[in-house]
mmCIF file of C-alpha atoms in Angstrom:
data_model
loop_
_atom_site.group_PDB
_atom_site.id
_atom_site.type_symbol
_atom_site.label_atom_id
_atom_site.label_comp_id
_atom_site.label_asym_id
_atom_site.label_seq_id
_atom_site.Cartn_x
_atom_site.Cartn_y
_atom_site.Cartn_z
ATOM 1 C CA UNK A 1 28.325 25.721 3.357
ATOM 2 C CA UNK A 2 25.203 25.917 1.736
ATOM 3 C CA UNK A 3 21.790 24.326 3.293
ATOM 4 C CA UNK A 4 21.394 21.986 0.688
ATOM 5 C CA UNK A 5 24.724 19.942 1.267
ATOM 6 C CA UNK A 6 24.193 20.049 5.100
ATOM 7 C CA UNK A 7 20.625 18.329 4.458
ATOM 8 C CA UNK A 8 21.590 15.955 1.696
ATOM 9 C CA UNK A 9 21.300 12.368 2.803
ATOM 10 C CA UNK A 10 24.956 10.769 3.196
ATOM 11 C CA UNK A 11 26.358 7.309 4.012
ATOM 12 C CA UNK A 12 29.522 6.451 5.681
ATOM 13 C CA UNK A 13 30.887 2.946 5.853
ATOM 14 C CA UNK A 14 33.159 1.758 8.842
ATOM 15 C CA UNK A 15 34.998 -1.615 8.246
ATOM 16 C CA UNK A 16 34.880 -4.242 10.871
ATOM 17 C CA UNK A 17 32.591 -7.227 12.153
ATOM 18 C CA UNK A 18 30.304 -6.061 11.717
ATOM 19 C CA UNK A 19 30.376 -3.318 9.251
ATOM 20 C CA UNK A 20 28.586 -0.098 9.771
ATOM 21 C CA UNK A 21 26.808 2.038 7.290
ATOM 22 C CA UNK A 22 25.948 5.117 9.113
ATOM 23 C CA UNK A 23 23.330 6.946 7.569
ATOM 24 C CA UNK A 24 22.823 10.851 8.021
ATOM 25 C CA UNK A 25 20.880 13.846 6.909
ATOM 26 C CA UNK A 26 17.660 14.100 4.899
ATOM 27 C CA UNK A 27 16.859 10.561 2.717
ATOM 28 C CA UNK A 28 13.978 11.937 0.537
ATOM 29 C CA UNK A 29 14.070 12.053 -3.109
ATOM 30 C CA UNK A 30 15.195 15.654 -3.196
ATOM 31 C CA UNK A 31 18.368 15.152 -1.184
ATOM 32 C CA UNK A 32 19.597 11.675 -2.255
ATOM 33 C CA UNK A 33 22.094 13.099 -4.732
ATOM 34 C CA UNK A 34 25.239 12.598 -2.230
ATOM 35 C CA UNK A 35 23.693 9.412 -0.502
ATOM 36 C CA UNK A 36 23.471 7.666 -4.413
ATOM 37 C CA UNK A 37 27.355 8.813 -4.897
ATOM 38 C CA UNK A 38 28.140 7.408 -1.407
ATOM 39 C CA UNK A 39 26.363 4.387 -2.394
ATOM 40 C CA UNK A 40 28.291 3.846 -5.523
ATOM 41 C CA UNK A 41 31.778 4.379 -4.300
ATOM 42 C CA UNK A 42 31.377 2.556 -0.711
ATOM 43 C CA UNK A 43 33.707 -0.506 -0.603
ATOM 44 C CA UNK A 44 30.901 -2.790 0.611
ATOM 45 C CA UNK A 45 31.939 -6.018 2.325
ATOM 46 C CA UNK A 46 31.723 -9.310 -0.010
ATOM 47 C CA UNK A 47 30.832 -11.539 3.110
ATOM 48 C CA UNK A 48 30.104 -11.268 7.130
ATOM 49 C CA UNK A 49 27.515 -8.897 8.659
ATOM 50 C CA UNK A 50 26.664 -5.214 7.827
ATOM 51 C CA UNK A 51 24.786 -2.955 9.827
ATOM 52 C CA UNK A 52 22.812 -0.331 8.368
ATOM 53 C CA UNK A 53 22.429 2.369 11.097
ATOM 54 C CA UNK A 54 19.596 4.943 10.655
ATOM 55 C CA UNK A 55 19.812 6.624 13.860
ATOM 56 C CA UNK A 56 21.181 10.188 12.098
ATOM 57 C CA UNK A 57 18.767 10.195 9.510
ATOM 58 C CA UNK A 58 16.541 13.633 10.034
ATOM 59 C CA UNK A 59 13.868 12.434 7.185
ATOM 60 C CA UNK A 60 13.192 9.500 4.845
ATOM 61 C CA UNK A 61 10.581 8.875 2.234
ATOM 62 C CA UNK A 62 10.006 6.028 -0.065
ATOM 63 C CA UNK A 63 12.807 6.875 -2.367
ATOM 64 C CA UNK A 64 15.508 6.688 0.340
ATOM 65 C CA UNK A 65 13.639 3.285 1.682
ATOM 66 C CA UNK A 66 14.008 1.968 -1.525
ATOM 67 C CA UNK A 67 17.559 2.645 -1.909
ATOM 68 C CA UNK A 68 18.339 1.328 1.187
ATOM 69 C CA UNK A 69 16.212 -2.196 0.673
ATOM 70 C CA UNK A 70 17.802 -2.468 -2.969
ATOM 71 C CA UNK A 71 21.304 -2.292 -1.005
ATOM 72 C CA UNK A 72 20.552 -4.490 1.290
ATOM 73 C CA UNK A 73 18.830 -7.433 -1.098
ATOM 74 C CA UNK A 74 22.087 -6.994 -3.342
ATOM 75 C CA UNK A 75 24.263 -7.457 -0.596
ATOM 76 C CA UNK A 76 22.381 -10.186 0.653
ATOM 77 C CA UNK A 77 22.479 -11.855 -2.384
ATOM 78 C CA UNK A 78 26.032 -11.747 -2.451
ATOM 79 C CA UNK A 79 26.134 -13.838 0.895
ATOM 80 C CA UNK A 80 26.244 -10.508 3.381
ATOM 81 C CA UNK A 81 23.945 -10.640 6.260
ATOM 82 C CA UNK A 82 22.311 -7.221 6.893
ATOM 83 C CA UNK A 83 20.527 -5.861 9.462
ATOM 84 C CA UNK A 84 18.410 -2.226 9.965
ATOM 85 C CA UNK A 85 18.741 -0.738 13.343
ATOM 86 C CA UNK A 86 18.512 2.837 14.830
ATOM 87 C CA UNK A 87 15.709 3.885 12.394
ATOM 88 C CA UNK A 88 12.790 6.143 14.251
ATOM 89 C CA UNK A 89 9.226 4.628 13.996
ATOM 90 C CA UNK A 90 8.338 6.723 10.932
ATOM 91 C CA UNK A 91 11.735 5.680 9.274
ATOM 92 C CA UNK A 92 10.842 1.942 9.914
ATOM 93 C CA UNK A 93 7.213 2.128 8.619
ATOM 94 C CA UNK A 94 8.945 3.611 5.760
ATOM 95 C CA UNK A 95 11.211 1.361 5.074
ATOM 96 C CA UNK A 96 9.008 -1.906 5.694
ATOM 97 C CA UNK A 97 6.617 -0.353 3.200
ATOM 98 C CA UNK A 98 9.488 0.020 0.550
ATOM 99 C CA UNK A 99 10.140 -3.582 1.328
ATOM 100 C CA UNK A 100 6.558 -4.811 1.100
ATOM 101 C CA UNK A 101 5.983 -2.498 -2.044
ATOM 102 C CA UNK A 102 8.993 -4.312 -3.645
ATOM 103 C CA UNK A 103 8.291 -7.719 -2.724
ATOM 104 C CA UNK A 104 4.901 -7.264 -4.148
ATOM 105 C CA UNK A 105 5.486 -5.711 -7.346
ATOM 106 C CA UNK A 106 8.198 -8.418 -8.169
ATOM 107 C CA UNK A 107 5.770 -11.096 -7.222
ATOM 108 C CA UNK A 108 3.128 -9.865 -9.476
ATOM 109 C CA UNK A 109 5.404 -9.645 -12.280
ATOM 110 C CA UNK A 110 6.854 -13.048 -11.500
ATOM 111 C CA UNK A 111 3.365 -14.620 -11.510
ATOM 112 C CA UNK A 112 2.372 -12.962 -14.528
ATOM 113 C CA UNK A 113 5.281 -13.826 -16.724
ATOM 114 C CA UNK A 114 6.316 -10.110 -16.950
ATOM 115 C CA UNK A 115 9.576 -8.380 -17.009
ATOM 116 C CA UNK A 116 9.508 -5.631 -14.590
ATOM 117 C CA UNK A 117 11.746 -2.595 -14.829
ATOM 118 C CA UNK A 118 12.391 -0.972 -12.036
ATOM 119 C CA UNK A 119 14.397 1.704 -12.808
ATOM 120 C CA UNK A 120 11.618 2.800 -15.371
ATOM 121 C CA UNK A 121 9.013 2.447 -12.334
ATOM 122 C CA UNK A 122 11.184 4.696 -10.309
ATOM 123 C CA UNK A 123 11.703 7.031 -13.083
ATOM 124 C CA UNK A 124 7.994 7.559 -13.750
ATOM 125 C CA UNK A 125 7.349 7.754 -9.870
ATOM 126 C CA UNK A 126 9.849 10.831 -9.988
ATOM 127 C CA UNK A 127 8.212 12.342 -12.892
ATOM 128 C CA UNK A 128 5.019 12.279 -11.638
ATOM 129 C CA UNK A 129 5.713 13.566 -8.287
ATOM 130 C CA UNK A 130 8.030 16.672 -9.911
ATOM 131 C CA UNK A 131 4.950 17.418 -12.149
ATOM 132 C CA UNK A 132 2.647 17.635 -8.656
ATOM 133 C CA UNK A 133 5.017 19.329 -7.148
ATOM 134 C CA UNK A 134 5.430 21.959 -9.858
ATOM 135 C CA UNK A 135 1.634 22.496 -10.344
ATOM 136 C CA UNK A 136 1.445 23.159 -6.630
ATOM 137 C CA UNK A 137 3.548 26.379 -6.994
ATOM 138 C CA UNK A 138 1.983 29.560 -6.100
ATOM 139 C CA UNK A 139 2.142 31.853 -9.353
ATOM 140 C CA UNK A 140 5.447 33.384 -10.087
ATOM 141 C CA UNK A 141 7.399 31.174 -7.726
ATOM 142 C CA UNK A 142 10.497 29.757 -9.540
ATOM 143 C CA UNK A 143 11.417 25.952 -9.431
#
């Protein structure tokens, strides 16, 4: 198994009351491919409670936290009671930052009467991150 496969962020959903979404691996932007696939294919509950368990996360950045915040908001809108548990202090801080940042962006857009296209905001942020990362590479190092 390649190092990338073992490092990727993953999600395993366990049915029950409450349902539990167990997170594992690296939830930074570079390693979110499998996590995004897991999020899309999971059979999310339509009611009841869901615990998002972050105890298996190795590392997380705001991109990973943003995915989880969006997931929680969508499920809450559908009537699911969502809670976060098992996150380390660093991951909890990043998660709260993503929640606050998203709330502030939505509030600012609503107050200004603007339409806020979050996918475009995230895409722009990813492009800027990738451009900075590419500029920092030592000469001759491949992408």
